[in-house]
Coordinates of C-alpha atoms and ligand atoms in Angstrom, one line a residue:
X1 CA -2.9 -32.7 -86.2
X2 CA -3.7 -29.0 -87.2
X3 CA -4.4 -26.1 -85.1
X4 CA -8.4 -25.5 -85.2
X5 CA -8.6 -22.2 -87.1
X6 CA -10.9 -20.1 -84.8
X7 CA -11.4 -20.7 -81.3
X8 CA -13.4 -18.7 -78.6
X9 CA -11.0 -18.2 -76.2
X10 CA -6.9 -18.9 -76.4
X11 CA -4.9 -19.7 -73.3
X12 CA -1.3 -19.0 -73.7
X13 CA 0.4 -21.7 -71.7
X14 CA -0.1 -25.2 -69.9
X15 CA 1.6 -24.7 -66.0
X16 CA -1.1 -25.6 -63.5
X17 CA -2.6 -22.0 -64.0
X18 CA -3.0 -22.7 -67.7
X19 CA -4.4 -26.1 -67.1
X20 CA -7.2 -25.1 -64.0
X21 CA -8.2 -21.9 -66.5
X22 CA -8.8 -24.6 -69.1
X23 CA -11.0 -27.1 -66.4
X24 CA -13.0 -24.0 -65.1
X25 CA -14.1 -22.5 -68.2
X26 CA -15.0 -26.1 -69.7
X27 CA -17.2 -26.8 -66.3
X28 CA -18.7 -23.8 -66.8
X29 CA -19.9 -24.2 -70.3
X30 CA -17.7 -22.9 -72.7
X31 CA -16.7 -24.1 -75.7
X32 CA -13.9 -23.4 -78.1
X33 CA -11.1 -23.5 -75.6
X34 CA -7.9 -23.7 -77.1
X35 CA -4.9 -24.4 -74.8
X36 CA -1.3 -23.6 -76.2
X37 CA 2.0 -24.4 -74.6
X38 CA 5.3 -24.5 -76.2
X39 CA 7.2 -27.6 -74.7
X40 CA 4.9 -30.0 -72.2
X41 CA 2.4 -29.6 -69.5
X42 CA 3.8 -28.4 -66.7
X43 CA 7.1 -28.2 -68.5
X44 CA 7.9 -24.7 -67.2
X45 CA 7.6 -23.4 -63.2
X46 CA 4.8 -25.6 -62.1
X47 CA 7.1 -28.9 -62.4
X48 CA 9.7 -27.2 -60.7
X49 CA 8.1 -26.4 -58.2
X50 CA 8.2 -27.7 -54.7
X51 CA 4.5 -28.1 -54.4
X52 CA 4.2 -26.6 -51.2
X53 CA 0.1 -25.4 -50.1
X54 CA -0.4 -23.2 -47.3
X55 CA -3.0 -20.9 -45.9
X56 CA -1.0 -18.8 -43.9
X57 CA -0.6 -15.4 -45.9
X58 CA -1.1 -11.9 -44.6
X59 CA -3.4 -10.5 -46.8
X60 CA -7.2 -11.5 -46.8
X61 CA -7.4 -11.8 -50.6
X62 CA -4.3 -14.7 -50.9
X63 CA -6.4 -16.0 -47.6
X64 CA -9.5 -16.2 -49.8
X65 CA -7.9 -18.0 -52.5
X66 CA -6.5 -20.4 -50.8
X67 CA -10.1 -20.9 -49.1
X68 CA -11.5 -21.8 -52.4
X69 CA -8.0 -24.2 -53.4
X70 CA -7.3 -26.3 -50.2
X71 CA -11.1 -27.9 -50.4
X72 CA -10.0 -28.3 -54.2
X73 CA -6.7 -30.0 -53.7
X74 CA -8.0 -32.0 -50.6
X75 CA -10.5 -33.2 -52.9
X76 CA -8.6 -33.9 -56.0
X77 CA -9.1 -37.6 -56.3
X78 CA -13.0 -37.7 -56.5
X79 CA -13.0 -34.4 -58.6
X80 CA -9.9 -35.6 -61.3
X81 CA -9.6 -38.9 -60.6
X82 CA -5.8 -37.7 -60.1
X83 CA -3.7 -38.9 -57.1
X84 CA -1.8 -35.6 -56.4
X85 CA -0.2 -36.9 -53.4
X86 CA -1.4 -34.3 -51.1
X87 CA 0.9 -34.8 -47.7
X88 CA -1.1 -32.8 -45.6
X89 CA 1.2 -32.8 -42.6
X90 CA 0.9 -28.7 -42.3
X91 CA 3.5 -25.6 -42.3
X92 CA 5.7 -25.4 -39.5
X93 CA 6.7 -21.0 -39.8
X94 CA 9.4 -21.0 -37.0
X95 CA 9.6 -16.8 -36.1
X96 CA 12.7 -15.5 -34.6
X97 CA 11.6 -12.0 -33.3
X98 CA 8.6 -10.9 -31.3
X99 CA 7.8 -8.5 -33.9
X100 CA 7.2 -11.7 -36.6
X101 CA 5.4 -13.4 -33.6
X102 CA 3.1 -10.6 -33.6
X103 CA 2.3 -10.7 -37.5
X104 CA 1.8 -14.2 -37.7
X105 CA -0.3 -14.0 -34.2
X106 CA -2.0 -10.9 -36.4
X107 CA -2.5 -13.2 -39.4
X108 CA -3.6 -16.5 -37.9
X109 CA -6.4 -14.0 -36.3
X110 CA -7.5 -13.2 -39.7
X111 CA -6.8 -16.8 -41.2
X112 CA -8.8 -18.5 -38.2
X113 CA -12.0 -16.8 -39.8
X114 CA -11.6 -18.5 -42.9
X115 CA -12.2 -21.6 -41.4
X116 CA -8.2 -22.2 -40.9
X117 CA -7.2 -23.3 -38.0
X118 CA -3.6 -21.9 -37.5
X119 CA -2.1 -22.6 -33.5
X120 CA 0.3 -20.5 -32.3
X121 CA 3.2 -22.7 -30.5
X122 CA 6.4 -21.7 -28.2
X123 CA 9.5 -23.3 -29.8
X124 CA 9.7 -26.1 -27.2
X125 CA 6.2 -27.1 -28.1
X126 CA 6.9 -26.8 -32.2
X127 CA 9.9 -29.2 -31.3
X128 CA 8.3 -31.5 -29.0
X129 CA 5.6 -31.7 -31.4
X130 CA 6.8 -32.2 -34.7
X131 CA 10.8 -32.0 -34.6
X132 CA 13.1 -33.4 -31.8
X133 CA 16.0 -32.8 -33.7
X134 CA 15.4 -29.5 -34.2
X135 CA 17.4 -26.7 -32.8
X136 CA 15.4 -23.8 -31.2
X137 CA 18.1 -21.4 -30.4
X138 CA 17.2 -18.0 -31.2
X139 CA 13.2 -18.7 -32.0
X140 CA 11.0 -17.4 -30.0
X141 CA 7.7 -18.7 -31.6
X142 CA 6.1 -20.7 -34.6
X143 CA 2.6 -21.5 -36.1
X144 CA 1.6 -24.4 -37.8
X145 CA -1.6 -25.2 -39.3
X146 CA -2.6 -29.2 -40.4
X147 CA -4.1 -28.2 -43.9
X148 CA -1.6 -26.9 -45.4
X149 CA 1.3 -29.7 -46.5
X150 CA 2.5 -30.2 -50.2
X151 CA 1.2 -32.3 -53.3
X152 CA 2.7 -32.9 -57.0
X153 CA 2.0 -30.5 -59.4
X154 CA 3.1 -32.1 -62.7
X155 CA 0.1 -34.6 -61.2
X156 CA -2.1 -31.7 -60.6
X157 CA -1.6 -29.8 -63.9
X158 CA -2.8 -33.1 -65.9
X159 CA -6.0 -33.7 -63.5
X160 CA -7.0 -30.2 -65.1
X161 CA -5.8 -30.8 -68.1
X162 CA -7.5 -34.4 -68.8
X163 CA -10.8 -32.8 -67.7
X164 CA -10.6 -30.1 -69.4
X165 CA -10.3 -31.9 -72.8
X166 CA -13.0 -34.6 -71.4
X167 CA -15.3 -31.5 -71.6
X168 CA -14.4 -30.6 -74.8
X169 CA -11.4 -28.5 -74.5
X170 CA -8.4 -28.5 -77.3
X171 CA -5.1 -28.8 -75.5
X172 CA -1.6 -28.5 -77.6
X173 CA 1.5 -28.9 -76.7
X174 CA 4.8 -27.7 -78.5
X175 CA 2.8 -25.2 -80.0
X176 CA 4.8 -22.0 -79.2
X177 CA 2.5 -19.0 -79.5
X178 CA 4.8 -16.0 -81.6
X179 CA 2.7 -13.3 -82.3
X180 CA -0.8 -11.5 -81.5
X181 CA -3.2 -9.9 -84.1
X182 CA -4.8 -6.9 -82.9
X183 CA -6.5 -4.6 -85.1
X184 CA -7.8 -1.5 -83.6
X185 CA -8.8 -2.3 -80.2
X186 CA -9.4 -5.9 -80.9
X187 CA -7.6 -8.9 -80.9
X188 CA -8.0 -11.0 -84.1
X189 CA -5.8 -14.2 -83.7
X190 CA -2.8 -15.7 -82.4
X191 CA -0.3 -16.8 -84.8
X192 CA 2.2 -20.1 -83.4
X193 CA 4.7 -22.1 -85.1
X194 CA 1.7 -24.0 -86.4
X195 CA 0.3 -21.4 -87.8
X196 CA -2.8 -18.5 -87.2
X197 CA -5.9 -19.3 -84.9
X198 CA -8.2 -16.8 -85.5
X199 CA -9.8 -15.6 -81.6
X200 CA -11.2 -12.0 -80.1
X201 CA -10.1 -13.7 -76.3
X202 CA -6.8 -14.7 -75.1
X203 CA -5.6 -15.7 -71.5
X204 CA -2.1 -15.0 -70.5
X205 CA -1.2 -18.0 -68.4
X206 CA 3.0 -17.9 -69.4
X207 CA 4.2 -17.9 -66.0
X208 CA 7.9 -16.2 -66.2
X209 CA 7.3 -16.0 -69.7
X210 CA 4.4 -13.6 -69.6
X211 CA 6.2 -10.1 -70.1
X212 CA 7.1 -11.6 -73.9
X213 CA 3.2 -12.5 -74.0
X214 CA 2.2 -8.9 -73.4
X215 CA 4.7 -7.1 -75.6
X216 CA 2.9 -8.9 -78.8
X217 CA -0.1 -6.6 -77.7
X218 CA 1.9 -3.9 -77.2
X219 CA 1.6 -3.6 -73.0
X220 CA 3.8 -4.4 -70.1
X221 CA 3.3 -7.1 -67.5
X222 CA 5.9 -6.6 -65.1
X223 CA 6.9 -10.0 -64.2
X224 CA 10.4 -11.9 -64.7
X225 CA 12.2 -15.1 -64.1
X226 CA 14.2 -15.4 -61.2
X227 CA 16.1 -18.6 -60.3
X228 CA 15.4 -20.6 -57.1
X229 CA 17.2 -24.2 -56.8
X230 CA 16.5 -26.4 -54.3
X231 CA 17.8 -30.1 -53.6
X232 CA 17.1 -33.7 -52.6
X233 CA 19.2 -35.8 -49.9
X234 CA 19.1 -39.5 -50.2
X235 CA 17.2 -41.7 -47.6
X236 CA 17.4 -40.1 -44.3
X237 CA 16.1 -41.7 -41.5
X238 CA 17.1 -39.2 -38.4
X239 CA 14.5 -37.3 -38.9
X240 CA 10.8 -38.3 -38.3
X241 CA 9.1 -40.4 -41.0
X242 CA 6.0 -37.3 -41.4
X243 CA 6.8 -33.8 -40.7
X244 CA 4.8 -30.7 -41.1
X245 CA 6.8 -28.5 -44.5
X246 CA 9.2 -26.6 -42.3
X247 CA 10.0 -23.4 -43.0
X248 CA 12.6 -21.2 -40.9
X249 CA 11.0 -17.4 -42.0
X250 CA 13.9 -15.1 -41.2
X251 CA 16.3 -17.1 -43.1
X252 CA 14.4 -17.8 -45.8
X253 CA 15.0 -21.9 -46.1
X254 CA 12.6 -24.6 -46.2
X255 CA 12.7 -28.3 -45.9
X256 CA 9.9 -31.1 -46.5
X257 CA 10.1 -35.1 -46.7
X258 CA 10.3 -36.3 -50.3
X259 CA 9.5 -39.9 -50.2
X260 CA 12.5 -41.4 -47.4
X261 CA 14.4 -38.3 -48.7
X262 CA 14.4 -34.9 -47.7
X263 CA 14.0 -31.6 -49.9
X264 CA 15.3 -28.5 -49.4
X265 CA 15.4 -24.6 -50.9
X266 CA 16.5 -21.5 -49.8
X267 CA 15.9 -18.3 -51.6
X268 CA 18.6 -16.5 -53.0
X269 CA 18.5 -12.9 -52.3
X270 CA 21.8 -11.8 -54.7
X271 CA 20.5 -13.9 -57.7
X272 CA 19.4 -11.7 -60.9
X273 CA 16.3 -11.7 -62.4
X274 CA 16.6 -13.9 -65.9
X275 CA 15.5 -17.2 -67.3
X276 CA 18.7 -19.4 -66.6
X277 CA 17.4 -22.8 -65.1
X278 CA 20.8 -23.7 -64.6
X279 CA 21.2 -26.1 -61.9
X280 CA 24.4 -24.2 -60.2
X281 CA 26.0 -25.9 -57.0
X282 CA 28.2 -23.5 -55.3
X283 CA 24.6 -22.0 -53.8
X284 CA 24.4 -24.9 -51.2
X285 CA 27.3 -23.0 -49.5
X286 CA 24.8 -20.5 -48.1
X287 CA 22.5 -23.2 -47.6
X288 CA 24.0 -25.6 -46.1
X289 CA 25.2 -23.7 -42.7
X290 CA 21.8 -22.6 -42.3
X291 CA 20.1 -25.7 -42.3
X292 CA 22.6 -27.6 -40.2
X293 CA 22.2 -25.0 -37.7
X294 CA 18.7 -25.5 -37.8
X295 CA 18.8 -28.8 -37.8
X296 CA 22.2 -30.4 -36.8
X297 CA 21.8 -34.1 -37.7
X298 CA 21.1 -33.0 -41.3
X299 CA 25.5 -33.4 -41.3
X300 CA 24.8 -36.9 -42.0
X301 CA 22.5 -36.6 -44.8
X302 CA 24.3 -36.8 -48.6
X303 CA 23.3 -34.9 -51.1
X304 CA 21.4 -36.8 -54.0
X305 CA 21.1 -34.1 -56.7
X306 CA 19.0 -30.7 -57.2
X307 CA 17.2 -28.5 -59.9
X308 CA 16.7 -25.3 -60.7
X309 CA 13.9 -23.5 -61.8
X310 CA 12.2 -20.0 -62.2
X311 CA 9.6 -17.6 -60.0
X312 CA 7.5 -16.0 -62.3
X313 CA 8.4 -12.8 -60.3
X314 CA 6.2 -9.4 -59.9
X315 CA 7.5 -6.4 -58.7
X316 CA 5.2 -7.1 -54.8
X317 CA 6.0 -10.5 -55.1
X318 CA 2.2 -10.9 -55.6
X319 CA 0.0 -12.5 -57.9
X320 CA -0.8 -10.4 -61.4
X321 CA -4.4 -10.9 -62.0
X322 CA -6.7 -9.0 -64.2
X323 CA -8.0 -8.1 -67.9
X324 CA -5.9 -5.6 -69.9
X325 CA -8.0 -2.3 -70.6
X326 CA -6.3 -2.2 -74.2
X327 CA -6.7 -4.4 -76.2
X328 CA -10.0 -5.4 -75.4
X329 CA -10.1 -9.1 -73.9
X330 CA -6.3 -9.7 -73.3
X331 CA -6.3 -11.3 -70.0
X332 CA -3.9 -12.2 -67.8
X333 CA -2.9 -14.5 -64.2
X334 CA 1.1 -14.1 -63.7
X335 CA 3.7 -13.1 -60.9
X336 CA 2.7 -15.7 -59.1
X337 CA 6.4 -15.9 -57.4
X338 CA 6.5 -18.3 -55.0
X339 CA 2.5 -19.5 -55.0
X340 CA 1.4 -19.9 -58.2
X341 CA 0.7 -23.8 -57.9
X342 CA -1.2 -23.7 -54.6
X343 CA -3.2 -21.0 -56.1
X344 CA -4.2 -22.4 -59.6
X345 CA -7.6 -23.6 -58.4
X346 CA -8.9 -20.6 -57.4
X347 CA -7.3 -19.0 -59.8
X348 CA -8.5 -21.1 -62.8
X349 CA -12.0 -20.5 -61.5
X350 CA -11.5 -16.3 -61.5
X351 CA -10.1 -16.8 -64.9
X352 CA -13.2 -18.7 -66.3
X353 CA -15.7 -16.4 -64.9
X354 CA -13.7 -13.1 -66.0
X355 CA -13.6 -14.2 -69.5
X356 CA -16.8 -15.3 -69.6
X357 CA -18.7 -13.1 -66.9
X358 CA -16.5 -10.2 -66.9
X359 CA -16.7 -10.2 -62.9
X360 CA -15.2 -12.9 -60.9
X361 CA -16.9 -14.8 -57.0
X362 CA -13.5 -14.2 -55.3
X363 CA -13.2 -10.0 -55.5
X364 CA -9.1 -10.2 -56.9
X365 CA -9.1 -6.9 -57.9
X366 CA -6.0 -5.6 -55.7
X367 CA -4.1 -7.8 -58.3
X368 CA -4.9 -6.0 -61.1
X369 CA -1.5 -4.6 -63.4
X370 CA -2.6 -1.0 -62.6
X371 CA -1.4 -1.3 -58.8
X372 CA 1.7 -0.2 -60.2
X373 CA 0.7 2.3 -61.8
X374 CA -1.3 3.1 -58.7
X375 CA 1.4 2.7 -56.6
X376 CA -1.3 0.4 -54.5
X377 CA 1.3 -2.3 -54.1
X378 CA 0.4 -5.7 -52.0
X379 CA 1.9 -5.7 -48.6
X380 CA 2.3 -9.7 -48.2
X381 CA 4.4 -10.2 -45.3
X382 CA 4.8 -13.8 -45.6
X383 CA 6.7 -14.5 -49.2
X384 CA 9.0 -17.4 -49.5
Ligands
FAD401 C1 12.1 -24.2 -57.0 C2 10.7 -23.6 -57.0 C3 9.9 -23.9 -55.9 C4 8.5 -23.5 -55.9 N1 7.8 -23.8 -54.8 C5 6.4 -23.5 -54.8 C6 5.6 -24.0 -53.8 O1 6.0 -24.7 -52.9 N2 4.3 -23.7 -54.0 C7 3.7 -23.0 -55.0 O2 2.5 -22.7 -55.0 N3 4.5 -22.5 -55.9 C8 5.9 -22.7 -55.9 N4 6.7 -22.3 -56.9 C9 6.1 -21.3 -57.9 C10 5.3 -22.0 -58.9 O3 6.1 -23.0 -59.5 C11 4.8 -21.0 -59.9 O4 4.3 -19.8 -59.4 C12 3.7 -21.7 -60.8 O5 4.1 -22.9 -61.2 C13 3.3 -20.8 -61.9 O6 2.4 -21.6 -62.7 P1 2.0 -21.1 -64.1 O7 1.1 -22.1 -64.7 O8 1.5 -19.7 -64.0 O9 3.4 -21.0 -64.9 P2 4.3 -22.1 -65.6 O10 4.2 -23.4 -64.9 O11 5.6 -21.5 -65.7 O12 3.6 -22.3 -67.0 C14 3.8 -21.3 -68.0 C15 3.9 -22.1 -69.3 O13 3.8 -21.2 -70.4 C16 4.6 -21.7 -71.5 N5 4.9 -20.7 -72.4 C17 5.6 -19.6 -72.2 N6 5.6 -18.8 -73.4 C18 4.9 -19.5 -74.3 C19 4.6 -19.2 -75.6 N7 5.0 -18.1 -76.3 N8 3.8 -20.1 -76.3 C20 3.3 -21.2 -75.7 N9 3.6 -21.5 -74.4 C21 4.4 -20.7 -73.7 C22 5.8 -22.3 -70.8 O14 6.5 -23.3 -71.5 C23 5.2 -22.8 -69.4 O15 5.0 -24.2 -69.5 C24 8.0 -22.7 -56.9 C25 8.8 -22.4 -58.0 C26 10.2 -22.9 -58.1 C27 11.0 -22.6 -59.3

């Protein structure tokens, strides 16, 4: 079928950002949305990731979104008629030094007024709790909080997607976006490997991808790929049946249930940025003595097979929200690195309004591109 030739607004890409842009400006009237992505929905980052949702940041502003998405994702059935598999068994942070007690005691403060209720546990309590098995040498604290768990996003990304189009949005995929027509200050059309779609408004949702996206206007995003594997077990049965998302902060390494199954990822500190996907085994040698120390039944568990995939990384680790100041209506939601999926809803919704309103509910400013310019970078202490 071929491309529409004009369209009101042009969003570049079709992750769960993409997808939730696409819903939000539909539900809130507009019509002419055109959604491009190159391979499938959810084909890039978002179904690679491991679907994790949590409200425990540091700053008030990834607080706020995450305000807006948990009620979305809690609700996704009855809004999308999706099943997104939501386990909402919480996020177990276990804190090895007073001074990461402090923060998180600082941040669960801040995260309690946003209607979060985060409890602050000793080690023996996060064990007897949730974990029996696990091994509380060298903690000396944890929070958890029982909203927070993790969901599918491939699932996700088509609940937008399917409603989006019910409301009258266009959606293609392997349509790979090449070029952007700018003339003077304004854009004029996107050209793609089906050919030219005349538009003044396009949204950057390209994930890793969206430093290519800017250089056909002519500006910098500063946002890369940078691998992060992670890997299933097969059935397990020595650790409880439901456990909260675990994460273990100072070394960086996180393990969930995946059906009888366990997942787990560790970030890789000494990988390069770059858009290898690569599924590489020799990495489980740094993750494998962590976890079992962590948890040392996890010696019995096999390893079932892994994936690799890519952060859509930003210089602060922080979302990159905002509208370009030249060209005129090049917008952009990027750098997501570790949390793009848990915040596409509130996201989405910013998206929508700035396009259309030019002024969004949730006050994202601090995201804008210019912080680096500014030099006013994010100082989110709790990145995984
Ligand atoms: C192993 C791993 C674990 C993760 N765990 C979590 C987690 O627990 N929770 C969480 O919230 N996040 C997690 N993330 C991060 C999360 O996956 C991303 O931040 C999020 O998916 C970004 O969504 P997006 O829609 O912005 O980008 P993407 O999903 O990457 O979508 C961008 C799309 O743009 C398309 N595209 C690019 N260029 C073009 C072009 N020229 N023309 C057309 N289309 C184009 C791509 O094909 C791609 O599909 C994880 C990531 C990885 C890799």
């Amino acid at each position: 079928m071929a491309l529409p030739a004009r369209a009101e607004i042009v969003i570049i890409g079709g992750g769960a950002v993409g997808a939730s842009t696409a819903y939000h400006l539909t539900r809130l009237g507009c019509r002419g949305v055109l959604l491009l992505e190159r391979e499938a929905l959810a084909a890039g980052s978002t179904g690679r990731s491991a679907g994790g949702i949590r409200a425990q940041f540091s700053t008030e502003a990834n607080v706020a979104i995450m305000h807006y998405s948990i009620p979305v994702f809690e609700h996704f059935e009855e809004l999308f008629g999706v099943d997104i598999s939501f386990h909402q068994d919480g996020y177990l942070f276990l804190l090895n030094t007073p001074e990461l007690v402090e923060t998180f005691h600082r941040n669960a403060l801040m995260q309690r007024r946003y209607g979060f209720d985060v409890e602050e546990l000793t080690p023996e309590e996060a064990r007897d709790r949730f974990l029996p098995q696990l091994n509380i040498e060298g903690l000396v604290g944890a929070t958890w909080c029982g909203r927070e768990g993790y969901a599918d996003p491939t699932s996700a990304t088509h609940g937008f997607a399917n409603r989006a189009r019910e409301q009258g949005a266009t959606i293609r995929v392997g349509v790979e976006v090449t070029g952007i027509e700018v003339r003077g200050e304004r854009i004029e059309a996107v050209q793609t490997t089906e050919g030219t779609v005349a538009t003044h408004v396009v949204i950057c949702c390209a994930g890793a991808w969206s430093g290519q996206i800017a250089r056909m206007v002519g500006r910098e995003l500063p946002v890369y790929g940078w691998r992060q594997q992670a890997f299933f077990t097969g059935p397990f049965d020595l650790l409880p049946e439901r456990f909260p998302l675990t994460i273990d902060f100072a070394a960086g390494q996180y393990l969930r249930r995946e059906g009888r199954g366990l997942v787990l990822g560790m970030t890789d500190e000494n990988e390069p940025p770059g858009f290898s996907t690569h599924y590489d085994e020799s990495w489980l040698e740094q993750l494998i003595p962590a976890a079992i120390h962590r948890f040392p039944v996890l010696e019995h568990a096999t390893i079932a097979g892994g994936w690799a995939g890519l952060y859509d990384r930003s210089p602060d680790e922080n979302a990159v929200i905002g509208e370009m100041d030249s060209p005129s209506r090049f917008l952009y939601a990027t750098g997501f690195s570790g949390h793009g999926f848990m915040q596409s809803p509130a996201v989405g919704l910013s998206m929508a309004e700035l396009a259309l309103y030019g002024k969004t509910t949730l006050d994202l400013s601090e995201f804008s591109v210019e912080r680096f310019r500014s030099g006013r970078l994010i100082r989110e202490a709790i990145v995984i």
